[in-house]
Amino acid sequence: MKRIAVVTSGADAPGMNAVIRAVVRSADAVDVAVCGIMHGFAGLVAEKFIDLDARAVSGILHLGGTMLGSRTSAEFETEEGRAQAAANLRAAGCEGLIVIGGDGSLRGAGDLSLESGIGVVAIPVTIHNDLVGTDFSIGFDTAVNTATDAMDRIRDTAESHRRLFFIEVLGRWSGWQALYSGVAGGATEVVVPQQDPDPDGLRERIQASFALGKRYCLVVVAEGGEQRSVYELAEQTTRGTDFDSRVTSLGHIQRGGKPLMRDRVLAAVLGDEATKALLEGADQVMVGVRNGDLVRVSFEEALSGRRVPEALMTVMGRLAR
């Protein structure tokens, strides 16, 4: 291959720019040109392409967001739109595509490859950490640290007023954000989509914690899934009690900001590996790190569904008092 393309798709996550930099510089090191796709899959259809070289990605390693931008595309969801995207790639001389994103990005890229024959390699960049085949996705660590820092601040005011706080974190249906930030932030309870939140049981455990002399309680709630909203859960849990409670939703604050060390290093390693994989002829694979080893997994495996680790849920239950 003499020329490849790179696109950031779906929701942004800390570390996307670091991945773009790694892909471009890894390709540049072996004299392969890189075409950047602006505005995600929408830019693929609309032919919004720019040339990227080692200097073009200088100074972006530490920046949040994505220099290429990301946007949803109803056109790309159609076979006709993907055919146009493939034609645009070929016209630009691009022989392969690296996709940076989460599960929706993998599905779209997989359809493009199946229908057009263009080789596609994906890099897992999502704060949800819900892709199978890698221990952690890029962006997860930074987003968890953002949530943990917010919990530390909320704990100060909660303890001052002997309050109960329900803290909603991002993470969609996966629950990884809630579990890891709950353990790291010393939460009393964590509610993940895979479990029934059970307001009655939750109320009893909170009452028991206050009875032990605790001056505050933090309940971390994952967004999404079939569970109750955080406001409904808070209302049902505190009904008939004298809890002084508050609800805080962290929202998109978890998506922004500078990527931390772990995400920067993971971006460098996976960006380099994805470039090598594509140049070696890999197709419809996602690169990842599993138990310290670089791996390449099929899109089918990556999208097979991932649950939060039961062992860490057990630890969370033992430590919460």
Tab-separated table of N, CA and C in Angstrom, residues 113-213:
chain	number	residue	atom	x	y	z
A	113	SER	N	-16.435	-2.535	4.356
A	113	SER	CA	-15.456	-3.510	3.873
A	113	SER	C	-16.117	-4.671	3.153
A	114	LEU	N	-17.196	-5.196	3.733
A	114	LEU	CA	-17.890	-6.330	3.127
A	114	LEU	C	-18.440	-5.979	1.744
A	115	GLU	N	-18.952	-4.772	1.598
A	115	GLU	CA	-19.598	-4.373	0.351
A	115	GLU	C	-18.621	-3.886	-0.714
A	116	SER	N	-17.467	-3.368	-0.282
A	116	SER	CA	-16.557	-2.748	-1.243
A	116	SER	C	-15.249	-3.495	-1.437
A	117	GLY	N	-14.891	-4.332	-0.457
A	117	GLY	CA	-13.607	-5.021	-0.537
A	117	GLY	C	-12.434	-4.196	-0.059
A	118	ILE	N	-12.685	-2.997	0.439
A	118	ILE	CA	-11.608	-2.154	0.981
A	118	ILE	C	-11.230	-2.669	2.365
A	119	GLY	N	-9.940	-2.874	2.595
A	119	GLY	CA	-9.484	-3.373	3.887
A	119	GLY	C	-9.664	-2.342	4.986
A	120	VAL	N	-10.142	-2.810	6.137
A	120	VAL	CA	-10.410	-1.915	7.265
A	120	VAL	C	-9.828	-2.507	8.542
A	121	VAL	N	-9.137	-1.680	9.311
A	121	VAL	CA	-8.648	-2.045	10.640
A	121	VAL	C	-9.160	-0.999	11.627
A	122	ALA	N	-9.598	-1.446	12.793
A	122	ALA	CA	-10.175	-0.535	13.780
A	122	ALA	C	-9.299	-0.430	15.020
A	123	ILE	N	-9.334	0.736	15.630
A	123	ILE	CA	-8.669	0.990	16.903
A	123	ILE	C	-9.743	1.340	17.925
A	124	PRO	N	-9.817	0.611	19.060
A	124	PRO	CA	-10.882	0.845	20.035
A	124	PRO	C	-10.670	2.129	20.834
A	125	VAL	N	-11.454	3.135	20.523
A	125	VAL	CA	-11.408	4.404	21.242
A	125	VAL	C	-12.821	4.720	21.708
A	126	THR	N	-13.093	4.439	22.968
A	126	THR	CA	-14.419	4.678	23.539
A	126	THR	C	-14.317	4.685	25.051
A	127	ILE	N	-14.965	5.632	25.689
A	127	ILE	CA	-14.932	5.678	27.156
A	127	ILE	C	-15.770	4.563	27.769
A	128	HIS	N	-16.577	3.867	26.955
A	128	HIS	CA	-17.457	2.830	27.482
A	128	HIS	C	-16.709	1.528	27.800
A	129	ASN	N	-15.578	1.291	27.144
A	129	ASN	CA	-14.789	0.067	27.341
A	129	ASN	C	-15.642	-1.184	27.123
A	130	ASP	N	-16.458	-1.168	26.094
A	130	ASP	CA	-17.424	-2.241	25.883
A	130	ASP	C	-17.109	-3.134	24.686
A	131	LEU	N	-15.862	-3.068	24.196
A	131	LEU	CA	-15.471	-3.906	23.071
A	131	LEU	C	-14.663	-5.103	23.562
A	132	VAL	N	-14.999	-6.275	23.079
A	132	VAL	CA	-14.304	-7.506	23.466
A	132	VAL	C	-12.983	-7.590	22.703
A	133	GLY	N	-11.923	-8.051	23.382
A	133	GLY	CA	-10.663	-8.268	22.696
A	133	GLY	C	-9.544	-7.361	23.152
A	134	THR	N	-9.848	-6.389	23.984
A	134	THR	CA	-8.823	-5.529	24.555
A	134	THR	C	-9.161	-5.302	26.019
A	135	ASP	N	-8.134	-5.290	26.868
A	135	ASP	CA	-8.397	-5.078	28.288
A	135	ASP	C	-9.049	-3.727	28.519
A	136	PHE	N	-8.512	-2.726	27.846
A	136	PHE	CA	-9.062	-1.382	27.981
A	136	PHE	C	-9.042	-0.675	26.631
A	137	SER	N	-10.070	0.112	26.392
A	137	SER	CA	-10.112	0.938	25.186
A	137	SER	C	-9.518	2.305	25.505
A	138	ILE	N	-9.027	2.975	24.483
A	138	ILE	CA	-8.454	4.305	24.655
A	138	ILE	C	-9.563	5.274	25.051
A	139	GLY	N	-9.295	6.088	26.048
A	139	GLY	CA	-10.280	7.055	26.540
A	139	GLY	C	-10.918	6.644	27.845
A	140	PHE	N	-10.955	5.336	28.105
A	140	PHE	CA	-11.603	4.830	29.316
A	140	PHE	C	-10.906	5.328	30.566
A	141	ASP	N	-9.592	5.206	30.615
A	141	ASP	CA	-8.842	5.572	31.817
A	141	ASP	C	-9.021	7.046	32.159
A	142	THR	N	-8.906	7.906	31.165
A	142	THR	CA	-9.053	9.339	31.416
A	142	THR	C	-10.465	9.676	31.893
A	143	ALA	N	-11.464	9.064	31.269
A	143	ALA	CA	-12.855	9.335	31.656
A	143	ALA	C	-13.137	8.857	33.073
A	144	VAL	N	-12.585	7.707	33.451
A	144	VAL	CA	-12.762	7.208	34.813
A	144	VAL	C	-12.088	8.142	35.818
A	145	ASN	N	-10.900	8.634	35.467
A	145	ASN	CA	-10.210	9.559	36.356
A	145	ASN	C	-10.976	10.865	36.507
A	146	THR	N	-11.612	11.313	35.436
A	146	THR	CA	-12.447	12.517	35.522
A	146	THR	C	-13.602	12.292	36.491
A	147	ALA	N	-14.242	11.119	36.390
A	147	ALA	CA	-15.354	10.793	37.287
A	147	ALA	C	-14.864	10.664	38.723
A	148	THR	N	-13.714	10.048	38.906
A	148	THR	CA	-13.172	9.862	40.252
A	148	THR	C	-12.844	11.205	40.900
A	149	ASP	N	-12.267	12.109	40.111
A	149	ASP	CA	-11.969	13.444	40.626
A	149	ASP	C	-13.247	14.172	41.027
A	150	ALA	N	-14.287	14.040	40.211
A	150	ALA	CA	-15.573	14.669	40.544
A	150	ALA	C	-16.145	14.077	41.831
A	151	MET	N	-16.003	12.759	41.998
A	151	MET	CA	-16.502	12.113	43.213
A	151	MET	C	-15.757	12.604	44.447
A	152	ASP	N	-14.444	12.820	44.314
A	152	ASP	CA	-13.672	13.347	45.442
A	152	ASP	C	-14.197	14.712	45.866
A	153	ARG	N	-14.548	15.530	44.892
A	153	ARG	CA	-15.063	16.862	45.195
A	153	ARG	C	-16.463	16.778	45.803
A	154	ILE	N	-17.291	15.897	45.248
A	154	ILE	CA	-18.647	15.734	45.777
A	154	ILE	C	-18.602	15.187	47.202
A	155	ARG	N	-17.628	14.303	47.468
A	155	ARG	CA	-17.504	13.736	48.810
A	155	ARG	C	-17.292	14.837	49.856
A	156	ASP	N	-16.531	15.865	49.503
A	156	ASP	CA	-16.274	16.952	50.450
A	156	ASP	C	-17.572	17.612	50.896
A	157	THR	N	-18.424	17.936	49.941
A	157	THR	CA	-19.678	18.595	50.311
A	157	THR	C	-20.660	17.617	50.937
A	158	ALA	N	-20.619	16.352	50.481
A	158	ALA	CA	-21.508	15.339	51.058
A	158	ALA	C	-21.194	15.127	52.531
A	159	GLU	N	-19.913	15.046	52.855
A	159	GLU	CA	-19.511	14.816	54.250
A	159	GLU	C	-19.817	16.027	55.119
A	160	SER	N	-19.696	17.209	54.548
A	160	SER	CA	-19.969	18.426	55.310
A	160	SER	C	-21.423	18.492	55.763
A	161	HIS	N	-22.333	17.920	54.953
A	161	HIS	CA	-23.761	18.043	55.244
A	161	HIS	C	-24.436	16.704	55.558
A	162	ARG	N	-23.623	15.646	55.688
A	162	ARG	CA	-24.154	14.298	55.936
A	162	ARG	C	-25.224	13.940	54.895
A	163	ARG	N	-24.808	14.031	53.630
A	163	ARG	CA	-25.737	13.841	52.531
A	163	ARG	C	-25.498	12.534	51.787
A	164	LEU	N	-26.526	12.150	51.075
A	164	LEU	CA	-26.487	11.028	50.148
A	164	LEU	C	-26.485	11.597	48.742
A	165	PHE	N	-25.490	11.209	47.933
A	165	PHE	CA	-25.414	11.667	46.552
A	165	PHE	C	-25.574	10.497	45.596
A	166	PHE	N	-26.421	10.695	44.594
A	166	PHE	CA	-26.512	9.772	43.458
A	166	PHE	C	-25.751	10.421	42.312
A	167	ILE	N	-24.720	9.756	41.822
A	167	ILE	CA	-23.853	10.319	40.794
A	167	ILE	C	-23.973	9.472	39.529
A	168	GLU	N	-24.524	10.061	38.480
A	168	GLU	CA	-24.661	9.351	37.211
A	168	GLU	C	-23.427	9.592	36.357
A	169	VAL	N	-22.847	8.494	35.869
A	169	VAL	CA	-21.679	8.583	34.991
A	169	VAL	C	-22.042	8.048	33.614
A	170	LEU	N	-21.243	8.429	32.623
A	170	LEU	CA	-21.442	7.901	31.283
A	170	LEU	C	-21.015	6.434	31.235
A	171	GLY	N	-21.201	5.824	30.092
A	171	GLY	CA	-20.855	4.417	29.965
A	171	GLY	C	-21.913	3.627	29.235
A	172	ARG	N	-23.027	4.284	28.943
A	172	ARG	CA	-24.100	3.653	28.189
A	172	ARG	C	-24.529	2.353	28.855
A	173	TRP	N	-24.564	1.242	28.095
A	173	TRP	CA	-25.070	-0.008	28.668
A	173	TRP	C	-23.981	-0.875	29.276
A	174	SER	N	-22.725	-0.434	29.271
A	174	SER	CA	-21.655	-1.337	29.681
A	174	SER	C	-21.439	-1.399	31.189
A	175	GLY	N	-21.556	-0.272	31.874
A	175	GLY	CA	-21.370	-0.271	33.323
A	175	GLY	C	-19.927	-0.190	33.784
A	176	TRP	N	-18.957	-0.220	32.862
A	176	TRP	CA	-17.545	-0.196	33.259
A	176	TRP	C	-17.176	1.123	33.923
A	177	GLN	N	-17.671	2.236	33.397
A	177	GLN	CA	-17.382	3.529	34.001
A	177	GLN	C	-17.873	3.575	35.449
A	178	ALA	N	-19.091	3.114	35.663
A	178	ALA	CA	-19.669	3.151	37.003
A	178	ALA	C	-18.876	2.278	37.979
A	179	LEU	N	-18.537	1.074	37.550
A	179	LEU	CA	-17.847	0.152	38.453
A	179	LEU	C	-16.448	0.665	38.807
A	180	TYR	N	-15.675	1.040	37.802
A	180	TYR	CA	-14.296	1.465	38.078
A	180	TYR	C	-14.243	2.784	38.844
A	181	SER	N	-15.074	3.744	38.501
A	181	SER	CA	-15.071	5.007	39.239
A	181	SER	C	-15.648	4.803	40.636
A	182	GLY	N	-16.589	3.869	40.777
A	182	GLY	CA	-17.138	3.573	42.094
A	182	GLY	C	-16.100	2.985	43.030
A	183	VAL	N	-15.313	2.043	42.518
A	183	VAL	CA	-14.255	1.444	43.333
A	183	VAL	C	-13.181	2.497	43.644
A	184	ALA	N	-12.764	3.246	42.615
A	184	ALA	CA	-11.701	4.234	42.792
A	184	ALA	C	-12.134	5.393	43.686
A	185	GLY	N	-13.430	5.713	43.650
A	185	GLY	CA	-13.925	6.855	44.407
A	185	GLY	C	-14.520	6.506	45.754
A	186	GLY	N	-14.468	5.223	46.156
A	186	GLY	CA	-14.972	4.833	47.462
A	186	GLY	C	-16.480	4.927	47.606
A	187	ALA	N	-17.197	4.576	46.547
A	187	ALA	CA	-18.664	4.652	46.594
A	187	ALA	C	-19.245	3.629	47.563
A	188	THR	N	-20.402	3.951	48.086
A	188	THR	CA	-21.132	3.017	48.945
A	188	THR	C	-21.810	1.941	48.117
A	189	GLU	N	-22.321	2.336	46.943
A	189	GLU	CA	-23.008	1.406	46.051
A	189	GLU	C	-22.728	1.777	44.602
A	190	VAL	N	-22.760	0.776	43.745
A	190	VAL	CA	-22.647	0.977	42.310
A	190	VAL	C	-23.824	0.278	41.645
A	191	VAL	N	-24.491	0.969	40.744
A	191	VAL	CA	-25.627	0.412	40.026
A	191	VAL	C	-25.258	0.326	38.552
A	192	VAL	N	-25.201	-0.901	38.027
A	192	VAL	CA	-24.839	-1.112	36.619
A	192	VAL	C	-26.039	-1.674	35.873
A	193	PRO	N	-26.095	-1.498	34.563
A	193	PRO	CA	-27.265	-1.922	33.784
A	193	PRO	C	-27.543	-3.412	33.852
A	194	GLN	N	-26.516	-4.234	34.106
A	194	GLN	CA	-26.705	-5.681	34.113
A	194	GLN	C	-27.441	-6.188	35.349
A	195	GLN	N	-27.668	-5.318	36.322
A	195	GLN	CA	-28.318	-5.731	37.556
A	195	GLN	C	-29.566	-4.894	37.819
A	196	ASP	N	-30.561	-5.518	38.448
A	196	ASP	CA	-31.744	-4.781	38.879
A	196	ASP	C	-31.330	-3.838	40.001
A	197	PRO	N	-31.578	-2.531	39.879
A	197	PRO	CA	-31.127	-1.592	40.915
A	197	PRO	C	-31.767	-1.801	42.280
A	198	ASP	N	-32.988	-2.379	42.356
A	198	ASP	CA	-33.615	-2.748	43.632
A	198	ASP	C	-33.580	-1.610	44.652
A	199	PRO	N	-34.439	-0.599	44.525
A	199	PRO	CA	-34.432	0.536	45.452
A	199	PRO	C	-34.598	0.135	46.914
A	200	ASP	N	-35.389	-0.910	47.197
A	200	ASP	CA	-35.596	-1.321	48.583
A	200	ASP	C	-34.299	-1.832	49.207
A	201	GLY	N	-33.592	-2.705	48.473
A	201	GLY	CA	-32.329	-3.212	48.987
A	201	GLY	C	-31.290	-2.114	49.096
A	202	LEU	N	-31.295	-1.206	48.120
A	202	LEU	CA	-30.362	-0.096	48.127
A	202	LEU	C	-30.604	0.798	49.345
A	203	ARG	N	-31.878	1.055	49.642
A	203	ARG	CA	-32.231	1.880	50.799
A	203	ARG	C	-31.723	1.249	52.095
A	204	GLU	N	-31.903	-0.063	52.221
A	204	GLU	CA	-31.463	-0.756	53.439
A	204	GLU	C	-29.956	-0.683	53.620
A	205	ARG	N	-29.203	-0.824	52.539
A	205	ARG	CA	-27.747	-0.796	52.646
A	205	ARG	C	-27.245	0.610	52.969
A	206	ILE	N	-27.907	1.621	52.422
A	206	ILE	CA	-27.528	3.000	52.731
A	206	ILE	C	-27.826	3.315	54.186
A	207	GLN	N	-29.000	2.888	54.652
A	207	GLN	CA	-29.351	3.098	56.062
A	207	GLN	C	-28.338	2.415	56.980
A	208	ALA	N	-27.915	1.224	56.592
A	208	ALA	CA	-26.929	0.502	57.404
A	208	ALA	C	-25.602	1.248	57.443
A	209	SER	N	-25.204	1.841	56.330
A	209	SER	CA	-23.953	2.595	56.296
A	209	SER	C	-24.015	3.814	57.211
A	210	PHE	N	-25.126	4.553	57.145
A	210	PHE	CA	-25.271	5.709	58.028
A	210	PHE	C	-25.326	5.264	59.488
A	211	ALA	N	-25.949	4.122	59.753
A	211	ALA	CA	-26.044	3.612	61.123
A	211	ALA	C	-24.676	3.251	61.692
A	212	LEU	N	-23.745	2.902	60.808
A	212	LEU	CA	-22.384	2.579	61.253
A	212	LEU	C	-21.573	3.830	61.567
A	213	GLY	N	-22.170	4.994	61.354
A	213	GLY	CA	-21.498	6.241	61.654
A	213	GLY	C	-20.934	6.960	60.450
